XYZ file of C-alpha atoms in Angstrom:
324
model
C 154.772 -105.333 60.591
C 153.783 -102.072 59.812
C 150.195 -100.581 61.208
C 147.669 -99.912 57.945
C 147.403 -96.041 57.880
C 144.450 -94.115 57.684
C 143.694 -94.224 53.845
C 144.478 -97.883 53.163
C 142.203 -98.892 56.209
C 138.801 -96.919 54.732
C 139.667 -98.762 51.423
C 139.863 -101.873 52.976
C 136.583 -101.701 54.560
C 134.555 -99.562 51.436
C 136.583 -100.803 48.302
C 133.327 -99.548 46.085
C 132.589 -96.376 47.388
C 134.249 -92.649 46.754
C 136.786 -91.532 49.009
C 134.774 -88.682 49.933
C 131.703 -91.080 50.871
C 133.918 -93.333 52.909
C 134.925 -90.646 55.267
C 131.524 -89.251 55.688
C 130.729 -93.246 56.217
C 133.875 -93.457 58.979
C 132.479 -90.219 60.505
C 129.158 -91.760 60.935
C 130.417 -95.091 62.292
C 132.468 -93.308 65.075
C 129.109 -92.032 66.185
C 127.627 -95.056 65.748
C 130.679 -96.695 67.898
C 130.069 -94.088 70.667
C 126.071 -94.340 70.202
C 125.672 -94.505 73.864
C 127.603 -91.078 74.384
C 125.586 -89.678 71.794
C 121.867 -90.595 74.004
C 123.037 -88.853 77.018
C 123.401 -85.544 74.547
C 119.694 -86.032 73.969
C 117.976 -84.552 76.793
C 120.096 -81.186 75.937
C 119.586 -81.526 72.467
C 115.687 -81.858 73.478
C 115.724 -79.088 76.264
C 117.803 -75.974 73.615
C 115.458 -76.950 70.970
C 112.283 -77.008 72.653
C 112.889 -73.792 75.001
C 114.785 -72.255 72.639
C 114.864 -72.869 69.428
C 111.082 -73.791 69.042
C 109.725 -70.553 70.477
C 111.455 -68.861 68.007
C 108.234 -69.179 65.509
C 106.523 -67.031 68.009
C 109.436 -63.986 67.930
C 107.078 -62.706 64.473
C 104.207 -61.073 66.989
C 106.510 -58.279 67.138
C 105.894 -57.758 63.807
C 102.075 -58.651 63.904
C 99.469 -56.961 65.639
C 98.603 -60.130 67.706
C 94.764 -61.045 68.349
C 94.875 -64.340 70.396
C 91.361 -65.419 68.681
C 93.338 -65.166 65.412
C 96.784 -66.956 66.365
C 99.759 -65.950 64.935
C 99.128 -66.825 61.311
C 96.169 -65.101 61.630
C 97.012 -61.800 63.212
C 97.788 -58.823 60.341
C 101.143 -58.179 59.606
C 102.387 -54.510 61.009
C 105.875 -54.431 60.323
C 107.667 -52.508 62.329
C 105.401 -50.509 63.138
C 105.738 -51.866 67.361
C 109.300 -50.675 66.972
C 107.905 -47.233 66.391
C 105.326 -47.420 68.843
C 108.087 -48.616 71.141
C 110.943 -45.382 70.797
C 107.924 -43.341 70.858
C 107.228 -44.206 74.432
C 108.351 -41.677 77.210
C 107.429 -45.175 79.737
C 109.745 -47.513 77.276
C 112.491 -44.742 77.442
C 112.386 -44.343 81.023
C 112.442 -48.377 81.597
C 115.288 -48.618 78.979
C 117.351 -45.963 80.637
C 117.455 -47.243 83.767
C 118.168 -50.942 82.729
C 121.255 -49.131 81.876
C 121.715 -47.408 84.739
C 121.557 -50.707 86.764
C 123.355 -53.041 85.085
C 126.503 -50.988 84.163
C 126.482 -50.300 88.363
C 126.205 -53.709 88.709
C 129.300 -54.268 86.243
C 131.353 -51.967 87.413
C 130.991 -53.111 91.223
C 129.886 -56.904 90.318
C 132.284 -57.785 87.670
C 135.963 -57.613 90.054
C 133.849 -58.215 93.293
C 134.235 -62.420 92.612
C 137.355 -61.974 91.387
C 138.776 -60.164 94.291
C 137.028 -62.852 96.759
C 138.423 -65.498 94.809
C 141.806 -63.902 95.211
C 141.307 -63.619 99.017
C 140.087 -67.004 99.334
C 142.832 -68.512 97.475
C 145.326 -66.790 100.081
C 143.716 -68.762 102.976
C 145.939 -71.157 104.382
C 144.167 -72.943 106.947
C 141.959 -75.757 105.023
C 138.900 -75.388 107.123
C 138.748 -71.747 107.147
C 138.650 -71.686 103.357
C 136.010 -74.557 102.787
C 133.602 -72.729 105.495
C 133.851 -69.524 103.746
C 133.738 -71.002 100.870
C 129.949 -72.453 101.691
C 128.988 -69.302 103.406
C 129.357 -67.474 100.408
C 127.713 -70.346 98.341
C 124.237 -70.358 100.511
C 122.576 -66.590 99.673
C 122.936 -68.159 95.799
C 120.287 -71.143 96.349
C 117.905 -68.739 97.684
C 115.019 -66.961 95.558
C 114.427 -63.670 95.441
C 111.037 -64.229 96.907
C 112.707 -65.353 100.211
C 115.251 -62.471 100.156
C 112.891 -59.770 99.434
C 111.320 -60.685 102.620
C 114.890 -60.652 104.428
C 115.533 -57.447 102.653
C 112.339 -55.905 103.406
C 113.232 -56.342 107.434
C 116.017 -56.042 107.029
C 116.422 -52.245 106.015
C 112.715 -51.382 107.417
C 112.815 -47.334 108.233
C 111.284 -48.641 111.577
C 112.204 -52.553 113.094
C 115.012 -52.806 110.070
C 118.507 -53.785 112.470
C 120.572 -50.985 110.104
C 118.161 -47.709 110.708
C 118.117 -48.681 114.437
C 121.888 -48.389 113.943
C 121.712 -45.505 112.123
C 119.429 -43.802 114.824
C 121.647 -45.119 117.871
C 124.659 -42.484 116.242
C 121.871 -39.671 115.754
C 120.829 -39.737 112.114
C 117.674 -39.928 110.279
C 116.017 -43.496 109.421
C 116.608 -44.461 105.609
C 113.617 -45.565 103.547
C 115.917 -47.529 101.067
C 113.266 -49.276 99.096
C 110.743 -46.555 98.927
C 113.367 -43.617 98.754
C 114.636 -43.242 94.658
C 117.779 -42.078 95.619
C 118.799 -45.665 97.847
C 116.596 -47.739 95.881
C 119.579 -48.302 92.453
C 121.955 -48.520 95.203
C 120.171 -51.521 96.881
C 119.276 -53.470 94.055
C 123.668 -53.504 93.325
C 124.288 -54.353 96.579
C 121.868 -57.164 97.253
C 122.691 -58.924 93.558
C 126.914 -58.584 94.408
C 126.054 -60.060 97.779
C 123.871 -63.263 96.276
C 126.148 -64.265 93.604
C 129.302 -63.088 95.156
C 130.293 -66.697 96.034
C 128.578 -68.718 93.198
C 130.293 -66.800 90.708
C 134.091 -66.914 92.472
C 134.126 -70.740 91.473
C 135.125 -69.844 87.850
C 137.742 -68.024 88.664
C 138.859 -69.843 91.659
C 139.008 -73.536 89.386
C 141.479 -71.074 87.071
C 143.562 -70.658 90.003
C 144.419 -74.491 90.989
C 145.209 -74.809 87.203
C 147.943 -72.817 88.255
C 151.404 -74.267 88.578
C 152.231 -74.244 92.086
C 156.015 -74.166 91.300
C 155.997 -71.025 90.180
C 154.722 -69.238 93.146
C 157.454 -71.461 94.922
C 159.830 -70.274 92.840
C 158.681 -66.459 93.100
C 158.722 -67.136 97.070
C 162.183 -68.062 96.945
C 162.938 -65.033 94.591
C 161.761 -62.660 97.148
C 158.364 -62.222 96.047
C 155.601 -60.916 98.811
C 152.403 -61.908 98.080
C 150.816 -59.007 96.365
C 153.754 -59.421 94.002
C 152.796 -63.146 93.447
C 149.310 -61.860 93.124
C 150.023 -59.375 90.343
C 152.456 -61.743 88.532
C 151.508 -65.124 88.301
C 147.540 -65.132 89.547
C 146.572 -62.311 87.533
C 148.198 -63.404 84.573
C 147.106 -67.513 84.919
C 143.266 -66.324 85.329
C 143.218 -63.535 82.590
C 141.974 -66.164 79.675
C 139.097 -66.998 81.679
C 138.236 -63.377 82.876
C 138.250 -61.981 79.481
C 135.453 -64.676 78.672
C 133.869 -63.747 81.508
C 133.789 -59.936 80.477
C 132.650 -60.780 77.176
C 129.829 -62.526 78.591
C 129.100 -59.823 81.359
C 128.759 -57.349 78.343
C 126.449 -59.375 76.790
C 123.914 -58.944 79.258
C 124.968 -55.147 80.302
C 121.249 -54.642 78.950
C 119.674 -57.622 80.502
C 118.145 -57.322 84.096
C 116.830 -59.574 86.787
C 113.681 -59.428 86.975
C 112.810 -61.859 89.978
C 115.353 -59.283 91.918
C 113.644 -56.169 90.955
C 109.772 -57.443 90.450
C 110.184 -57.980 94.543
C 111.746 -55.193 95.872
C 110.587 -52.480 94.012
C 106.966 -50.871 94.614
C 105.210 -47.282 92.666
C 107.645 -45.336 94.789
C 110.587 -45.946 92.738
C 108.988 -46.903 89.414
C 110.960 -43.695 88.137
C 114.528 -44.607 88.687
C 113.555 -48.864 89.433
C 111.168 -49.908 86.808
C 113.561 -52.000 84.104
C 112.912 -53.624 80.667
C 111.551 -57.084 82.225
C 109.082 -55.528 84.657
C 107.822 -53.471 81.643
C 107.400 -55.707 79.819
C 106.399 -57.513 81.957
C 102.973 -55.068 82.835
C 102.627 -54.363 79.461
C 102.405 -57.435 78.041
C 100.623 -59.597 80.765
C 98.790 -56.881 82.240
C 98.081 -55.087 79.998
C 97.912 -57.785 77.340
C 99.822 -56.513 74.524
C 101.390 -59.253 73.378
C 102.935 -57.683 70.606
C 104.371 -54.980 72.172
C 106.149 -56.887 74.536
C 107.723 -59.112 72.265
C 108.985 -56.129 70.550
C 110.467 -54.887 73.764
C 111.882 -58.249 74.462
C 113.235 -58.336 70.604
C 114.649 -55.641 71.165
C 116.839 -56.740 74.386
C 117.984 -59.713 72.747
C 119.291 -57.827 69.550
C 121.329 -55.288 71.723
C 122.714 -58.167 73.436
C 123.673 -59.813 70.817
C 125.760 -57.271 69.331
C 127.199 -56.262 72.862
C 128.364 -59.907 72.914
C 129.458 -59.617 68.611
C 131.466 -56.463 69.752
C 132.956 -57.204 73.254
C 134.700 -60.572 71.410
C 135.810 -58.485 68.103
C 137.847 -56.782 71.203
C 139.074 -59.135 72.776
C 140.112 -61.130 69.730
C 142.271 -57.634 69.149
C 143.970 -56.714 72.160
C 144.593 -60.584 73.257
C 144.599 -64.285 72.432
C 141.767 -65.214 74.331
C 137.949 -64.916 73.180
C 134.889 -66.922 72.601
C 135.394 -68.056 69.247
């Protein structure tokens, strides 16, 4: 006997309703079917909208001149008058330049960094070797920036730091690098590829055992070394996932952290360290301007939004794999 399709089923079950109302009815019933699926979404669903979504009301101070007395209903509308107040800035400018500065050093060193230690780790033979690396590299990313400033700090002291003593047992100068402007962009890179380095090599390194291990068999037997094997079949099975991984790396080109910087930086290098987040940051709890640091942080989240809008128009263009 032949199975009921599709059509006659929904009929069978809602004889007196539309067509159109039965399958929004057979939609709602697979939910319904799968209810207890659906809960475990909740807590998600919860978290996005209340950290997210719900502060969103607030986003119109940067359009208000905010009085906390008054609230935000209260406060007058200003327009965009922060905005103006904002370019006008030669502090803003500075802070917005060198969030710039920063993050395109970090992706231009940070972005292949994981991907070339994913590569490396995936050559590893020896089981044991690779898993201990592996967990090395893992560790720096569970620790805060709190604890690591302190490291740090030690660390590259001009006086007890381990790598100035070095530096003065081959007969040059001791190194300030926190307090010196020209070391101190150069740091902040450096100590941000080194925390994440790890963390961020799982992507790419769960792209590589989706890999087909025939084919580097195959290649092997061809007379493939293993750069060739590297360049032909890795590079090419983990290029969908590193173009989504661009994309979202150019999102945030103007985005900064500011647990990293907000420890390690001091009034030395305010000129070439201070960033969007710490300024806002003074500004607006400091200094309590509310609204002009909501304008500031607007203003971030705009840019990265079309960063993001662009970087996937790309991407769409020049290959088959983007975010949407």
């Amino acid at each position: 006997m032949q199975a009921p399709t599709k059509a006659e089923t929904i009929r069978r079950k809602w004889p007196s309703v539309p067509v159109r109302s039965r399958l929004q009815l057979l939609k709602h019933n697979r939910y319904w079917k799968h209810r207890y699926l659906t809960i475990l979404l909740l807590p998600c669903i919860i978290y996005f909208f209340v950290f997210h979504y719900f502060p969103l009301y607030g986003v119109q101070i940067a359009f208000k001149d905010y009085k906390f007395l008054a609230g935000i209903n209260g406060s007058e509308w200003v327009g965009l008058e922060n905005f103006r107040k904002l370019f006008a800035m030669e502090s803003f400018n500075n802070a917005f330049r060198n969030t710039l500065i920063i993050s395109f050093y970090k992706f231009v060193f940070g972005f292949p960094a994981p991907i070339l230690f994913a590569i490396l780790l995936n050559e590893i033979r020896l089981v044991f070797m690779r898993r201990f690396i592996q967990s090395i590299s893992y560790f720096p990313h569970f620790l805060s920036w709190v604890i690591l400033a302190g490291v740090f700090t030690q660390f590259l002291s001009p006086s007890t730091g381990p790598l100035n003593l070095l530096l003065k047992e081959i007969g040059l100068d001791a190194v300030y690098f926190l307090g010196n402007p020209e070391w101190f962009r150069s740091v902040l890179v450096a100590t941000d590829i080194w925390k994440d380095l790890g963390w961020s090599a799982i992507i790419y390194l769960a792209a590589m055992a989706g890999i087909n291990p025939e084919l580097y068999e195959v290649a092997k037997v061809d007379g493939a070394n293993r750069f060739q094997r590297i360049r032909n079949i890795t590079l090419p099975g983990i290029a969908p996932v590193v173009t989504i991984m661009l994309i979202l790396s150019i999102g945030k080109i103007i985005q900064d952290d500011f647990d990293q910087v907000m420890n390690l930086y001091n009034p030395a290098v305010y000129g070439v360290g201070d960033v969007l987040s710490t300024y806002t940051y003074r500004t607006g709890i400091e200094s309590i301007q509310y609204s002009f640091a909501t304008a500031v942080g607007l203003f971030k989240n705009v840019i990265s939004l079309i960063a993001v809008l662009i970087a996937n128009w790309i991407a769409k263009k020049v290959s088959d794999s983007s975010l949407w």
